[in-house]
Structures are given as C-alpha cells and as structure tokens.
Amino acid sequence: MQYIGYKGNELTYMETPTLIIITLLCATGAYILGRNRASNIAYRAGKKNVLHSLPYYYGVLSALWCVLPCLFIVLAWNLLDDYVVHTAIVKLLPGSVQALPDSEIELMVNTVINNALYPNALIGSNPPDYILQAGQDYLRWQQLSQLSLTVVVLISLGLAFSLGWLWIKPKVHARQQVERVFQWFLLFCASIAVVTTIGIVLSVLFESLRFFQSVNLFDFIFGTHWSPQTALRIDQVGASGAFGAVPLFLGTLLISFIAMLVAVPAGLMSAIYLSEYASPRFRATVKPILEILAGIPSVVYGFFAALTVAPFIRDVGDLLGLDVSSESALAAGLVMGVMIIPYVSSLSDDVIKAVPQSLRDGSLGLGATQSETIKLVVIPAALPGIVSGILLAASRAIGETMIVVMAAGLAAHLTVNPLESVTTITVQIVTLLVGDQEFDSPKTLSAFALGLMLFIVTLILNYVALYVVRHYREEYE
Amino acid sequence: MNSNSGYNGLFDPMLAPGRTLDFAQQGLSNKTVGNPFSEKAKMSVRNLNVYYDNKQAIHDVSLDIKRNEVMAMIGPSGCGKSTFLRCLNRMNDTLDNCRVEGEVTLDEHNIYDRKQDVVPLRARVGIVFQKPNPFPKSIYENVAYGPKVHGLVSRRAQLDEIVEDSLRKASLWDEVKDRLFSPGTGLSGGQQQRLCIARTIAVSPEVILMDEPCSALDPIATARIEELMAELSQNFTIAIVTHSMQQAARVSNRTAYFHMGRLIEVNDTRRVFTNPEHELTEAYITGRFG
C-alpha cells in the first residue's frame, strides 16, 4: 500500500513503481539478449532454418518470461497485503474493540492507520495508547511486507531471466508461444468492457432491489404520480413520497420523439444529398461543418434552448393564442433534435457511400432515374447502417440530460402536450443524487431503479431494431 | 490516353520485339480500314471524341451497328472499347469528368441531343456489366425492377409473365423457378450474370450492350452466356466488348479492333480473324502484343 505524502521512517524497501520499472528494464535487456542469443545459435549452426522461429520471437519470449511472473507477484501481493495487514491490526486491538460491529472496527482500523501515517495531523486529539501501539506495528509490517516483496520480485526476476535464457533452443516454438500470450492479452482487453458492463448492471440491480423493498414494483412502473419527497423526521407532515415513474417515461418518450422527428428526416435527407447529389467540393466543405454540431457540448445547446428557442416558442404560441409554458418539451425536443442530426447524417452518409457503384450503375443502366435508384436500391442496401445511426441518435436523445434540465423543467407532469413542461428519467436521476443524500432512503435509491428501467428500455429498443434490420436487410456481397 | 505519347506501358517490352514496339507507336491515323458503315444501321456513331478531364480516350471514331447483329469490340486494355460502349447508352453521364463530342444516333435520332432524356434511352439500350451486379433483392424483384420503374405493368399477373419470360430468354428459368424469392446474390457467378441479362431483357430493350460479360466467369458459365447471345441476337441488337478473341470469333458477326482510342479496323468477324487488313489488327490477333 502506498500512501501519498507518506514520508515516514527511512524507507529500506523499494516501492511498487520502482519494482515495475526494474522489471521492465530487465525485460528490455532480456529481449535484446534473447534475440542475440537466438541469432548466434543460428549463425553458429551455419544453416538456414535451424531456428524454429525468427530471432525476434525468442527475444520477445525472454521478455515475457521476465514480465509476466513479476507482474503477477506484484499484483497479487498488493491485493493480499491490504487484507492481511487489516486482519492483523484487528487482532492487536483490545477485546472490547473487537466486540464492536464491523463498521466500527473498520473505522478504528482507519484511525490506527491515520495516526501512524500522520502522527501530528489531528491536533488536539489524544488517541489511546493501544491505537498508537497498533500504529507502530502497522508501520513495521508495512515495511516488512514491502521488503519481502522486493526480495521475492528480484529473486523471481533473476530466476525468470535465466530460465528464459536457457529456454532459447532451436526447437522451441517461440512464435506460437508468443502469439498465444498475445492472444490471451487481447482477450483480457476485450473482457474489460464486458466485465465493467456486468459490474454496472449488477450494482444498479442490487440497489434497485433495495428500493423495491420499500416501494412496490407495480406502484413504481404503473404509478402516475412522481413526487420523491420522503420524510426526514418521522413526525414530518405530508411527505410520504410518491414514486410513480409513468410521468417520467412519458416525458422522456415525448422529448425523444420530438427530437427524432427533427433529426431523422433532416439527417437522412442531408446524408442522401451529400452522398448522392452534392459535388465533391461542397461535400468536403459541408460534412465537417455538420460534424461540428456533434462536438458542441450539450450544455451549450441547453442554454440555446432555454434562452432562445423556448421564449421564441412561447411568443409564437402567444401570437396564435396558445397557452405555452416558458419551459416546454417542444423547445427541448427541437434543440435536442438538432444536436443529434450529425449522428444520423454522418453515419448514414458513410454507409450510403459504401454501397457499391456497380449497384447504382445496374439500376441506372436499366433506365431508372437517380431518385428511383436511391429509393429502391441504395437506401435498402444501406438500411442496416442507417438504422444503427438512428439508434445511436435515439439513445443519445433518451440519455440526454442538460438540454432537458435547462429547457423543459423539472416538474413531472403527466402529459403528452409538447407545449407543457415535462421532465425525463435522466433529469430526475440527477436531481435525486445531487447534494447530500442518505443512501438508505427510497428517494435516493429510486435513482437506481430509474437507471435500471432506462437500461432495460434501451436494451429492448436496441434488440428490436437489430431484429428488424436482420429481417429486412438487403445484403450486398 | 494521351494522343501524342505513343507507347506508354501497354505492351511488355520484354515480350514484344523491337519491330512490334516501333510500329505500335507509329503515328496512328484516325482513318478506319474495312467497312464500318452499313445501310441497315440500328445505331450509328459519327466522329466520336471522348475526354476524361483533359485526356482523350476516344479519337474520332465512326461506326455503324447493324440491326440484329452481334458486334464485337476487341483491343488491348485501355484502348477505349469500354468507354465507347458506355457512350452508346450514355452511361458515361454518371462520370463527372467525362466529356463526349460527336454524334450517336439510335434509329436516326441523336441520343446526345439536348432534348434527349436518358431514362427512356437506357430502357431502349440496356447494358450488362463486367461483374455481375444483381441487386440485393430476390431473384423475382431483380427481374421485376425495370418493368416496375418504367410502369410497364399494371397487374401482378403481367409482371409474373414478364419475369418468367425474361428468365426463360436468359435460360435461367429452369434453375431458379423454385426459388424466385430467394436473394439474387445467392446465385453462382454465372447465374448472377444471366440474372443481370434477364433483368436487362425485362424492359425489352432494342440494343443490349455487354461490357466483358464473361470475364468474371468460368468456362462453362461462359459457354452458356455465349449460347445465349446467339439466341438473343434474333430479337436484339448486341454490342459486346471482350478480351477473349476466341469469344469474339465465336459469337459475333462483325468485329471492330480498337487501338489506343482509335478504331483501327472493322470487318466481318471471319475476315478479321483470317485475313486482317491492318497490320496492328494482325499483330494483336496473332498475339504479338495485347
């Protein structure tokens, strides 16, 4: 364990970063030596093909011999070290302390460590002797642990180095071995995203389950009233909380729908124009500009929506004699639609461009017009890509928060009238989790339940779209 | 190809002895030997010049294609024969950098006329490309595509009839009649090319242009397409570009030899392959270059 700022007693051990640097240096050395040794073997044999693989692979193999075991030891040590030291500290504390509940013991262990590391940090506090004593022991173990780690790593480096050296023989299939290691490494990288996703889903799921212990699942899904105020004191009046998520879902759908209504036609049409009709020069100028739209931070769109579009819509509404609230779903949806145009247009443009020219020629050669060719041949062939662009845009719209906070408001109205103020799931999650919160109240936990619902809805949406695409796609080549 | 540069990598100097090289480079005249003109012309081309940007690809070519004949165009790579073919139904219009000068008439009507609409033109002059390019739709939809966009049919039964008839003419019907609604891209290369021919026939064109239609096919599929061409020539006028001199000799009535953007010689196919008039034609068909 490395603590930032720890400048305690003289350090007689090497810290983990130093060890890793030494290991990497050794690996570099092993690579060069291994490659040379392999070259020398080949040279001395005087024949071609005496080595199974190229010398380079023997070098890499030697380097891997150094890196992998040491890395494993350092990682495992640091993981276990924490646990072992904590258990040991607990053992040192007097019996009265050990009898305390787990959370308080944890607190005590932290006090011990803090006192040991920063003896003068807590002015005025006067910790009991057993804490100071345990702190001293903690420091000693800490040092001992690092010292033995250093020794173990250095020994295994030496061992691995010599083993790797001896391992270099003409018959060794170095290339296959190196490639196998790299395959595992690639698999490891690929699994990072998967493992993270599973972790996130599980944590959201478990917190949601806690929420559903206090609020009925059906009340949550089908309830039409959202007012997540819970009583801070037991005797507080009128704040029992209502967790009906329907207004939030409806608000989310309404705003996303308006946004897609703007983004899909505008994006698709601009993609068709850019890829099929525009001159190369026009395309080269306009496409980057369109993509800049995607680079504008959504908070900028947010105040554009709140300060320009929303008042404009309200004024127009007044002229027409309509009752428009100053924060409206329409304003948020329109601006959000503009924001996601580039997602639709840029991706669609790419997939339309990727449709082979020979298909267009075939259609034009039959006497179809350019628009018939686009409608009947190009778009159907590009459909899977277009749909995935639209899906990406839709998930951006559903997940967007800033614009809605600023332009559509926070009030959870159950309405499909785009001229009224609504709120969305993401906005509610933000408001629920901002500020000091207690983590055992349904108010806070409802954020996780909302997150879970959002996740499930997007998942279903993606799945349905994929299914549709797979059924209607026209596969070329 | 630049008109003045002469030899520019078309022939391998290792294979071609000095004499051939020299005379392939000789100042080429734009005059065509043989008999390019005919009384019974379906399409006639007069003084055609084609440029890609500033490079001239076709030099002053004049040629008649007779009704119901098979006209083969041969010549080394880059000689302009495909460019010439694509001028006959204005497929070159799709290329931004292509410029066409001269006159091409179909039944004595200039297709490069300002008022000419390319849509009906391409319905009358169909084209089959080098690589089979069926649409990623069902076999039925592929053939029905043309009649549908041209509004040739009003009832499903009529469409069915056209599809069956076209597939029969392309001698593909027996192979696909049980799977008309499976994707056209799932057929073999030769079948795909016959599907493309059926697709072209379905709009009942008067002329069919074929741009190396067999170059992506194996010998058996090629033989089927060649048989087909003989049958088709009873109803259609066919112009075919080919790299295979044997194919030209087998399927065509007349053969035109192109060289570096010029039409060197046009004659009856038998004459071209037995007794060519021009020494370049002779050099090419005897395999001295190309």
PDB file of N, CA and C in Angstrom, chain B residues 62-92:
ATOM      1  N   SER B  62     -15.960   6.524 -85.936  1.00  0.00           N
ATOM      2  CA  SER B  62     -17.248   6.434 -86.624  1.00  0.00           C
ATOM      3  C   SER B  62     -17.541   4.962 -86.891  1.00  0.00           C
ATOM      4  N   LEU B  63     -18.757   4.532 -86.606  1.00  0.00           N
ATOM      5  CA  LEU B  63     -19.074   3.115 -86.716  1.00  0.00           C
ATOM      6  C   LEU B  63     -20.588   2.931 -86.750  1.00  0.00           C
ATOM      7  N   ASP B  64     -21.039   1.957 -87.565  1.00  0.00           N
ATOM      8  CA  ASP B  64     -22.455   1.600 -87.554  1.00  0.00           C
ATOM      9  C   ASP B  64     -22.625   0.236 -86.918  1.00  0.00           C
ATOM     10  N   ILE B  65     -23.708   0.082 -86.154  1.00  0.00           N
ATOM     11  CA  ILE B  65     -24.047  -1.243 -85.626  1.00  0.00           C
ATOM     12  C   ILE B  65     -25.358  -1.645 -86.273  1.00  0.00           C
ATOM     13  N   LYS B  66     -25.318  -2.808 -86.975  1.00  0.00           N
ATOM     14  CA  LYS B  66     -26.492  -3.213 -87.769  1.00  0.00           C
ATOM     15  C   LYS B  66     -27.570  -3.801 -86.877  1.00  0.00           C
ATOM     16  N   ARG B  67     -28.784  -3.698 -87.381  1.00  0.00           N
ATOM     17  CA  ARG B  67     -29.909  -4.307 -86.694  1.00  0.00           C
ATOM     18  C   ARG B  67     -29.681  -5.813 -86.555  1.00  0.00           C
ATOM     19  N   ASN B  68     -29.947  -6.358 -85.357  1.00  0.00           N
ATOM     20  CA  ASN B  68     -29.878  -7.796 -85.089  1.00  0.00           C
ATOM     21  C   ASN B  68     -28.521  -8.438 -85.381  1.00  0.00           C
ATOM     22  N   GLU B  69     -27.477  -7.643 -85.341  1.00  0.00           N
ATOM     23  CA  GLU B  69     -26.178  -8.290 -85.465  1.00  0.00           C
ATOM     24  C   GLU B  69     -25.525  -8.331 -84.082  1.00  0.00           C
ATOM     25  N   VAL B  70     -24.467  -9.163 -83.964  1.00  0.00           N
ATOM     26  CA  VAL B  70     -23.641  -9.116 -82.772  1.00  0.00           C
ATOM     27  C   VAL B  70     -22.339  -8.472 -83.185  1.00  0.00           C
ATOM     28  N   MET B  71     -22.067  -7.306 -82.607  1.00  0.00           N
ATOM     29  CA  MET B  71     -20.850  -6.575 -82.941  1.00  0.00           C
ATOM     30  C   MET B  71     -19.866  -6.741 -81.785  1.00  0.00           C
ATOM     31  N   ALA B  72     -18.683  -7.285 -82.090  1.00  0.00           N
ATOM     32  CA  ALA B  72     -17.692  -7.464 -81.031  1.00  0.00           C
ATOM     33  C   ALA B  72     -16.660  -6.354 -81.113  1.00  0.00           C
ATOM     34  N   MET B  73     -16.235  -5.886 -79.944  1.00  0.00           N
ATOM     35  CA  MET B  73     -15.160  -4.886 -79.911  1.00  0.00           C
ATOM     36  C   MET B  73     -14.001  -5.472 -79.149  1.00  0.00           C
ATOM     37  N   ILE B  74     -12.859  -5.528 -79.824  1.00  0.00           N
ATOM     38  CA  ILE B  74     -11.686  -6.096 -79.169  1.00  0.00           C
ATOM     39  C   ILE B  74     -10.565  -5.075 -79.189  1.00  0.00           C
ATOM     40  N   GLY B  75      -9.492  -5.378 -78.469  1.00  0.00           N
ATOM     41  CA  GLY B  75      -8.355  -4.477 -78.421  1.00  0.00           C
ATOM     42  C   GLY B  75      -7.672  -4.582 -77.089  1.00  0.00           C
ATOM     43  N   PRO B  76      -6.427  -4.110 -77.004  1.00  0.00           N
ATOM     44  CA  PRO B  76      -5.693  -4.213 -75.738  1.00  0.00           C
ATOM     45  C   PRO B  76      -6.336  -3.364 -74.637  1.00  0.00           C
ATOM     46  N   SER B  77      -5.966  -3.644 -73.397  1.00  0.00           N
ATOM     47  CA  SER B  77      -6.512  -2.891 -72.256  1.00  0.00           C
ATOM     48  C   SER B  77      -6.265  -1.406 -72.445  1.00  0.00           C
ATOM     49  N   GLY B  78      -7.256  -0.618 -72.097  1.00  0.00           N
ATOM     50  CA  GLY B  78      -7.091   0.819 -72.160  1.00  0.00           C
ATOM     51  C   GLY B  78      -7.231   1.383 -73.554  1.00  0.00           C
ATOM     52  N   CYS B  79      -7.736   0.563 -74.517  1.00  0.00           N
ATOM     53  CA  CYS B  79      -7.829   1.058 -75.878  1.00  0.00           C
ATOM     54  C   CYS B  79      -9.093   1.871 -76.095  1.00  0.00           C
ATOM     55  N   GLY B  80      -9.977   1.925 -75.110  1.00  0.00           N
ATOM     56  CA  GLY B  80     -11.167   2.764 -75.229  1.00  0.00           C
ATOM     57  C   GLY B  80     -12.417   2.018 -75.627  1.00  0.00           C
ATOM     58  N   LYS B  81     -12.356   0.686 -75.696  1.00  0.00           N
ATOM     59  CA  LYS B  81     -13.542  -0.037 -76.181  1.00  0.00           C
ATOM     60  C   LYS B  81     -14.687   0.017 -75.178  1.00  0.00           C
ATOM     61  N   SER B  82     -14.366  -0.061 -73.858  1.00  0.00           N
ATOM     62  CA  SER B  82     -15.437   0.034 -72.862  1.00  0.00           C
ATOM     63  C   SER B  82     -16.014   1.444 -72.829  1.00  0.00           C
ATOM     64  N   THR B  83     -15.147   2.440 -72.926  1.00  0.00           N
ATOM     65  CA  THR B  83     -15.611   3.820 -72.960  1.00  0.00           C
ATOM     66  C   THR B  83     -16.572   4.018 -74.130  1.00  0.00           C
ATOM     67  N   PHE B  84     -16.170   3.461 -75.293  1.00  0.00           N
ATOM     68  CA  PHE B  84     -17.014   3.564 -76.479  1.00  0.00           C
ATOM     69  C   PHE B  84     -18.387   2.946 -76.217  1.00  0.00           C
ATOM     70  N   LEU B  85     -18.365   1.744 -75.620  1.00  0.00           N
ATOM     71  CA  LEU B  85     -19.621   1.038 -75.370  1.00  0.00           C
ATOM     72  C   LEU B  85     -20.523   1.856 -74.459  1.00  0.00           C
ATOM     73  N   ARG B  86     -19.914   2.422 -73.411  1.00  0.00           N
ATOM     74  CA  ARG B  86     -20.722   3.162 -72.436  1.00  0.00           C
ATOM     75  C   ARG B  86     -21.263   4.466 -73.008  1.00  0.00           C
ATOM     76  N   CYS B  87     -20.685   4.910 -74.149  1.00  0.00           N
ATOM     77  CA  CYS B  87     -21.247   6.096 -74.790  1.00  0.00           C
ATOM     78  C   CYS B  87     -22.577   5.781 -75.459  1.00  0.00           C
ATOM     79  N   LEU B  88     -22.779   4.478 -75.778  1.00  0.00           N
ATOM     80  CA  LEU B  88     -23.942   4.129 -76.595  1.00  0.00           C
ATOM     81  C   LEU B  88     -25.241   4.213 -75.811  1.00  0.00           C
ATOM     82  N   ASN B  89     -25.194   4.171 -74.458  1.00  0.00           N
ATOM     83  CA  ASN B  89     -26.430   4.478 -73.725  1.00  0.00           C
ATOM     84  C   ASN B  89     -26.192   5.549 -72.676  1.00  0.00           C
ATOM     85  N   ARG B  90     -25.183   6.336 -72.925  1.00  0.00           N
ATOM     86  CA  ARG B  90     -24.865   7.495 -72.083  1.00  0.00           C
ATOM     87  C   ARG B  90     -24.618   7.117 -70.629  1.00  0.00           C
ATOM     88  N   MET B  91     -24.072   5.915 -70.396  1.00  0.00           N
ATOM     89  CA  MET B  91     -23.679   5.588 -69.023  1.00  0.00           C
ATOM     90  C   MET B  91     -22.531   6.482 -68.572  1.00  0.00           C
ATOM     91  N   ASN B  92     -21.792   7.025 -69.544  1.00  0.00           N
ATOM     92  CA  ASN B  92     -20.686   7.909 -69.159  1.00  0.00           C
ATOM     93  C   ASN B  92     -21.174   9.201 -68.510  1.00  0.00           C
TER      94      ASN B  92
END
